[in-house]
Coordinates of C-alpha atoms in Angstrom, one line a residue:
M24 CA -27.1 -44.8 17.0
K25 CA -28.3 -47.7 19.2
K26 CA -27.6 -50.1 16.3
R27 CA -24.1 -48.8 15.9
R28 CA -23.5 -49.0 19.7
R29 CA -24.7 -52.6 19.7
L30 CA -22.4 -53.4 16.8
M31 CA -19.5 -51.8 18.7
V32 CA -20.3 -53.8 21.8
V33 CA -20.5 -57.0 19.8
G34 CA -17.2 -56.2 18.0
L35 CA -15.4 -55.4 21.3
S36 CA -16.8 -58.6 22.9
A37 CA -15.5 -60.6 20.0
L38 CA -12.1 -59.0 20.2
A39 CA -12.0 -59.7 23.9
L40 CA -12.9 -63.3 23.3
V41 CA -10.2 -63.6 20.7
A42 CA -7.6 -61.9 22.9
A43 CA -8.5 -64.2 25.8
G44 CA -8.3 -67.3 23.6
L45 CA -4.9 -66.2 22.3
F46 CA -3.6 -65.5 25.8
G47 CA -4.9 -68.9 27.0
A48 CA -3.1 -70.6 24.1
G49 CA 0.0 -68.6 24.9
M50 CA 0.0 -69.7 28.5
Y51 CA -0.5 -73.3 27.4
F52 CA 2.5 -73.1 25.0
Y53 CA 4.5 -71.4 27.7
Q54 CA 4.0 -74.3 30.0
V55 CA 5.0 -76.7 27.2
A56 CA 8.0 -74.8 26.0
V57 CA 9.4 -72.9 28.9
V58 CA 8.5 -74.5 32.2
P59 CA 10.8 -77.3 33.3
A60 CA 8.7 -80.4 33.7
P61 CA 8.3 -83.9 32.1
K62 CA 7.5 -83.5 28.3
T63 CA 5.4 -86.1 26.6
F64 CA 6.9 -85.2 23.2
L65 CA 10.4 -86.2 24.4
A66 CA 11.6 -89.7 24.0
K67 CA 12.0 -91.6 27.3
D68 CA 15.4 -92.8 28.3
K69 CA 16.1 -96.4 27.6
P70 CA 18.5 -98.7 29.7
I71 CA 22.0 -98.8 28.3
K72 CA 22.6 -102.4 27.3
Q73 CA 26.0 -104.0 26.6
S74 CA 25.2 -104.1 22.9
N75 CA 24.7 -100.3 22.8
P76 CA 27.8 -98.4 21.5
L77 CA 27.4 -96.1 24.4
Y78 CA 27.8 -98.8 27.0
P79 CA 31.5 -98.4 27.6
A80 CA 31.0 -94.6 28.1
H81 CA 28.1 -95.2 30.5
K82 CA 30.0 -97.8 32.6
W83 CA 33.0 -95.4 32.8
Y84 CA 30.9 -92.5 33.9
Q85 CA 29.3 -94.4 36.7
S86 CA 32.6 -95.2 38.3
V87 CA 34.9 -92.2 37.4
S88 CA 35.7 -89.8 40.2
K89 CA 33.9 -86.5 39.9
E90 CA 34.3 -83.2 41.7
R91 CA 31.2 -81.1 42.5
W92 CA 31.6 -77.5 41.3
Y93 CA 29.1 -74.7 42.0
E94 CA 28.4 -71.3 40.4
T95 CA 25.9 -68.5 40.7
S96 CA 23.8 -67.7 37.7
A97 CA 24.1 -64.4 35.9
G98 CA 21.3 -62.0 37.0
Q99 CA 19.1 -64.1 39.3
N100 CA 21.5 -65.5 41.9
L101 CA 20.5 -69.1 41.2
R102 CA 22.7 -71.9 42.5
L103 CA 24.1 -73.8 39.5
D104 CA 25.6 -77.3 39.8
A105 CA 28.3 -79.1 37.8
N106 CA 30.4 -82.3 37.7
Y107 CA 34.1 -81.8 37.0
I108 CA 36.2 -84.8 35.8
P109 CA 40.0 -84.1 35.7
A110 CA 41.9 -85.6 32.9
A111 CA 43.9 -88.9 33.5
T112 CA 47.1 -86.9 33.0
K113 CA 47.4 -83.3 34.2
T114 CA 46.6 -80.9 31.5
N115 CA 45.6 -77.3 30.8
K116 CA 42.9 -78.4 28.3
T117 CA 39.3 -78.2 29.6
V118 CA 36.0 -78.7 27.8
L119 CA 32.7 -77.4 29.0
V120 CA 29.8 -79.7 27.9
A121 CA 26.3 -78.2 27.6
H122 CA 23.3 -80.5 27.6
G123 CA 20.0 -80.2 25.8
F124 CA 16.4 -79.4 26.5
M125 CA 15.1 -81.1 29.7
S126 CA 18.4 -83.1 29.9
N127 CA 21.1 -82.9 32.5
K128 CA 24.9 -83.2 33.1
D129 CA 24.7 -87.0 33.8
K130 CA 23.1 -87.7 30.4
M131 CA 26.1 -86.2 28.7
F132 CA 28.3 -89.1 29.8
A133 CA 29.2 -90.2 26.2
Y134 CA 30.7 -86.8 25.4
A135 CA 32.5 -86.7 28.7
Y136 CA 34.0 -90.1 27.9
M137 CA 35.0 -88.9 24.4
F138 CA 36.8 -85.8 25.6
H139 CA 38.3 -87.7 28.6
K140 CA 39.9 -90.1 26.1
L141 CA 41.1 -87.1 24.1
G142 CA 43.0 -85.9 27.2
Y143 CA 40.7 -83.1 28.4
N144 CA 39.5 -82.1 31.8
V145 CA 35.6 -82.1 31.5
L146 CA 33.2 -79.7 33.2
L147 CA 29.5 -80.7 32.9
P148 CA 27.1 -78.1 34.2
D149 CA 23.4 -78.4 34.7
A150 CA 21.7 -75.5 33.0
R151 CA 19.3 -73.3 35.1
G152 CA 16.1 -75.2 35.7
H153 CA 17.6 -78.5 34.9
G154 CA 19.2 -81.4 36.9
D155 CA 20.5 -80.1 40.3
S156 CA 20.6 -76.4 39.3
Q157 CA 18.0 -74.0 40.6
G158 CA 15.6 -72.2 38.2
K159 CA 12.0 -72.2 37.2
Y160 CA 12.3 -71.7 33.4
I161 CA 14.2 -73.0 30.4
G162 CA 16.3 -70.3 28.7
F163 CA 16.9 -71.9 25.3
G164 CA 20.5 -70.9 25.7
W165 CA 20.1 -67.1 26.0
P166 CA 20.4 -66.4 29.7
E167 CA 22.6 -69.5 29.9
R168 CA 25.2 -67.9 27.7
L169 CA 26.1 -65.6 30.6
D170 CA 26.2 -68.5 33.0
Y171 CA 28.7 -70.3 30.9
D172 CA 30.8 -67.1 30.8
K173 CA 31.0 -67.5 34.6
W174 CA 31.9 -71.2 34.4
I175 CA 34.7 -70.3 31.9
K176 CA 36.1 -67.8 34.4
Q177 CA 35.9 -70.3 37.2
V178 CA 37.9 -72.8 35.1
I179 CA 40.6 -70.2 34.5
K180 CA 40.6 -69.3 38.2
R181 CA 41.0 -72.9 39.3
N182 CA 43.2 -74.3 36.5
G183 CA 45.3 -71.3 35.7
N184 CA 45.8 -68.5 33.1
N185 CA 47.4 -70.9 30.7
S186 CA 44.1 -72.8 30.4
Q187 CA 42.9 -73.8 26.9
I188 CA 39.1 -74.0 26.9
V189 CA 36.7 -75.6 24.4
M190 CA 32.9 -75.1 24.6
F191 CA 30.8 -78.1 23.4
G192 CA 27.1 -78.6 23.3
V193 CA 24.3 -80.8 21.9
S194 CA 20.8 -79.6 20.9
M195 CA 19.8 -76.7 23.2
G196 CA 23.4 -77.1 24.4
G197 CA 24.6 -76.6 20.9
A198 CA 22.5 -73.4 20.6
T199 CA 23.9 -72.3 23.9
T200 CA 27.4 -72.9 22.6
M201 CA 26.7 -70.7 19.6
M202 CA 25.2 -68.0 21.7
V203 CA 28.3 -68.1 24.0
S204 CA 30.4 -67.6 20.9
G205 CA 29.0 -64.2 20.2
T206 CA 29.8 -62.8 23.6
K207 CA 33.1 -61.2 24.8
L208 CA 35.2 -64.0 26.0
P209 CA 38.6 -64.5 27.6
R210 CA 41.5 -65.4 25.3
Q211 CA 41.7 -68.8 26.9
V212 CA 38.6 -69.9 24.9
K213 CA 40.1 -71.5 21.8
A214 CA 37.2 -73.2 19.9
F215 CA 33.6 -74.3 19.8
V216 CA 31.9 -77.6 18.8
E217 CA 28.1 -77.5 18.4
D218 CA 26.0 -80.5 17.6
C219 CA 22.4 -80.1 16.3
G220 CA 21.7 -76.6 17.7
Y221 CA 18.9 -74.5 16.3
T222 CA 19.0 -71.1 14.5
S223 CA 16.9 -69.4 17.1
A224 CA 14.4 -70.1 19.9
N225 CA 11.7 -68.5 17.7
D226 CA 12.5 -70.8 14.8
E227 CA 12.6 -74.0 16.9
I228 CA 9.4 -73.3 18.8
E229 CA 7.5 -72.4 15.7
Y230 CA 8.8 -75.6 14.0
Q231 CA 8.0 -77.8 17.0
A232 CA 4.5 -76.4 17.3
K233 CA 3.9 -77.4 13.7
Q234 CA 5.3 -80.9 14.3
L235 CA 3.5 -81.6 17.6
Y236 CA 0.1 -80.4 16.6
H237 CA 0.2 -81.2 12.9
M238 CA -0.5 -77.6 12.0
P239 CA 0.4 -76.6 8.4
V240 CA 1.1 -73.1 9.6
V241 CA 1.9 -71.7 13.0
P242 CA 1.5 -67.9 13.1
R243 CA 4.6 -66.4 14.6
F244 CA 2.4 -63.4 15.0
P245 CA 0.5 -63.5 17.2
L246 CA 0.9 -66.9 18.8
V247 CA 4.6 -67.4 19.2
D248 CA 5.0 -63.7 19.9
I249 CA 2.5 -64.0 22.7
V250 CA 4.5 -66.9 24.3
S251 CA 7.6 -64.8 23.8
G252 CA 6.0 -61.8 25.5
I253 CA 4.9 -64.0 28.5
T254 CA 8.4 -65.3 28.8
Q255 CA 9.8 -61.7 28.7
V256 CA 7.5 -60.7 31.6
K257 CA 8.0 -63.8 33.7
D258 CA 11.6 -64.7 33.0
G259 CA 13.3 -61.6 31.6
Y260 CA 14.2 -62.8 28.0
N261 CA 12.3 -63.3 24.7
F262 CA 12.6 -65.7 21.9
K263 CA 13.6 -63.2 19.3
E264 CA 16.8 -62.2 21.1
A265 CA 17.6 -65.9 21.7
S266 CA 19.2 -66.3 18.3
S267 CA 22.2 -68.6 17.6
L268 CA 22.4 -67.2 14.1
N269 CA 22.9 -63.6 15.3
Q270 CA 25.5 -64.7 17.8
V271 CA 27.6 -66.8 15.4
K272 CA 27.8 -63.8 13.1
K273 CA 29.9 -62.1 15.8
N274 CA 32.2 -65.1 16.3
H275 CA 35.7 -65.2 14.9
R276 CA 37.0 -68.2 16.8
P277 CA 37.1 -71.8 15.3
M278 CA 33.8 -73.6 15.3
M279 CA 32.8 -77.1 14.2
F280 CA 29.1 -77.8 13.3
I281 CA 27.7 -81.3 13.5
H282 CA 24.2 -82.5 12.5
G283 CA 22.4 -85.7 11.8
S284 CA 21.1 -86.1 8.2
E285 CA 17.8 -87.5 9.6
D286 CA 17.2 -84.9 12.4
Q287 CA 13.4 -84.3 12.7
F288 CA 13.6 -82.4 16.0
V289 CA 16.0 -79.6 15.0
P290 CA 15.8 -80.0 11.2
T291 CA 19.1 -80.5 9.4
R292 CA 18.5 -77.5 7.2
M293 CA 19.1 -75.2 10.2
V294 CA 22.8 -76.0 10.3
Y295 CA 23.6 -74.5 6.9
P296 CA 22.9 -70.8 7.6
L297 CA 24.7 -71.2 10.9
Y298 CA 27.8 -72.6 9.3
H299 CA 27.9 -69.9 6.7
A300 CA 27.3 -67.1 9.2
T301 CA 30.3 -67.7 11.5
K302 CA 33.4 -65.6 10.7
G303 CA 36.1 -67.9 12.1
P304 CA 37.7 -71.1 10.8
K305 CA 35.0 -73.8 10.5
E306 CA 34.1 -77.3 9.6
L307 CA 30.8 -79.1 9.0
L308 CA 30.0 -82.7 9.6
I309 CA 26.7 -84.3 8.5
V310 CA 26.4 -87.8 10.0
K311 CA 24.4 -89.9 7.5
G312 CA 21.4 -91.6 9.0
A313 CA 21.6 -90.0 12.4
G314 CA 18.5 -88.6 14.1
H315 CA 18.4 -85.8 16.6
A316 CA 21.4 -85.8 19.0
Q317 CA 22.3 -89.3 17.8
S318 CA 25.4 -88.5 15.7
Y319 CA 27.8 -89.8 18.2
E320 CA 25.8 -93.0 18.9
K321 CA 25.4 -93.6 15.2
N322 CA 29.1 -93.4 14.4
P323 CA 31.3 -92.8 17.5
D324 CA 34.6 -93.5 15.7
L325 CA 33.9 -91.0 13.0
Y326 CA 32.6 -88.4 15.5
T327 CA 35.6 -88.7 17.7
Q328 CA 38.0 -88.7 14.8
K329 CA 36.5 -85.5 13.3
V330 CA 36.2 -83.6 16.6
S331 CA 39.8 -84.6 17.5
Q332 CA 41.2 -83.5 14.1
F333 CA 39.4 -80.2 14.3
L334 CA 40.4 -79.3 17.8
T335 CA 44.1 -80.4 17.4
K336 CA 44.5 -77.5 15.0
Y337 CA 43.6 -74.9 17.7
V338 CA 44.2 -76.6 21.1
K339 CA 47.9 -77.6 21.6

């Protein structure tokens, strides 16, 4: 009896140690993935030199007149911040540009420049927890989808019921764009363009853990699930529900998918199930030789041409 009791105590102690270790690992990965802070695994921004294809866009963005727009987040009453750049000629066409993980509105200058040249008003919000917006966590596009619904309604209120709205995003912003596509939206939303978004937060975090720590296998259960559970308790959402794939299955509006052929951050293979899942008119552009979020920089003329041709069909 005493021996059995000792074995039980030893077993329970071992389980407690394992549980404590897993929780500690979960808290570590939560800090890496969900808390807004400098990330060592992200490439540092480099100065934009005159030889860089993005230089004209950068120079334009520094000097162009911008309006400051504000919104309140869905659910937590966070103050959200955005730059609004009216088109050179008055128009009812507006594009909302969603940035990526630990990026901000100002870093989306190249896309603002592209859409400005295409004749659009451009709205560039900072996601919650990024840039000048309030927030203490990264939502991977899931809570942000409801924030963008509010931005869309603000565009309609300010620019009129005849507004024609396009949603565009890169990386996490691409995932946000796809997540928005699966929500109930006003008729003024005409099309979506997503660039290198992931299939789900679960998939992307699991993939990144393998890449960052050179692990052949990252157990979604229990490790990723523990991080997801911590996020649910602290921030009110979980990685399983943050699924671009599930959201595009509900979409019937036109959507263009763009991905670099050499993307090692959000692997190129993720775009194919997303492309096949959407129910609306669609187009897929794979930019040869482009890494993550580098498709425009790699071939700005092709990128602009394809985006313009796609949107012209649906935004008049």
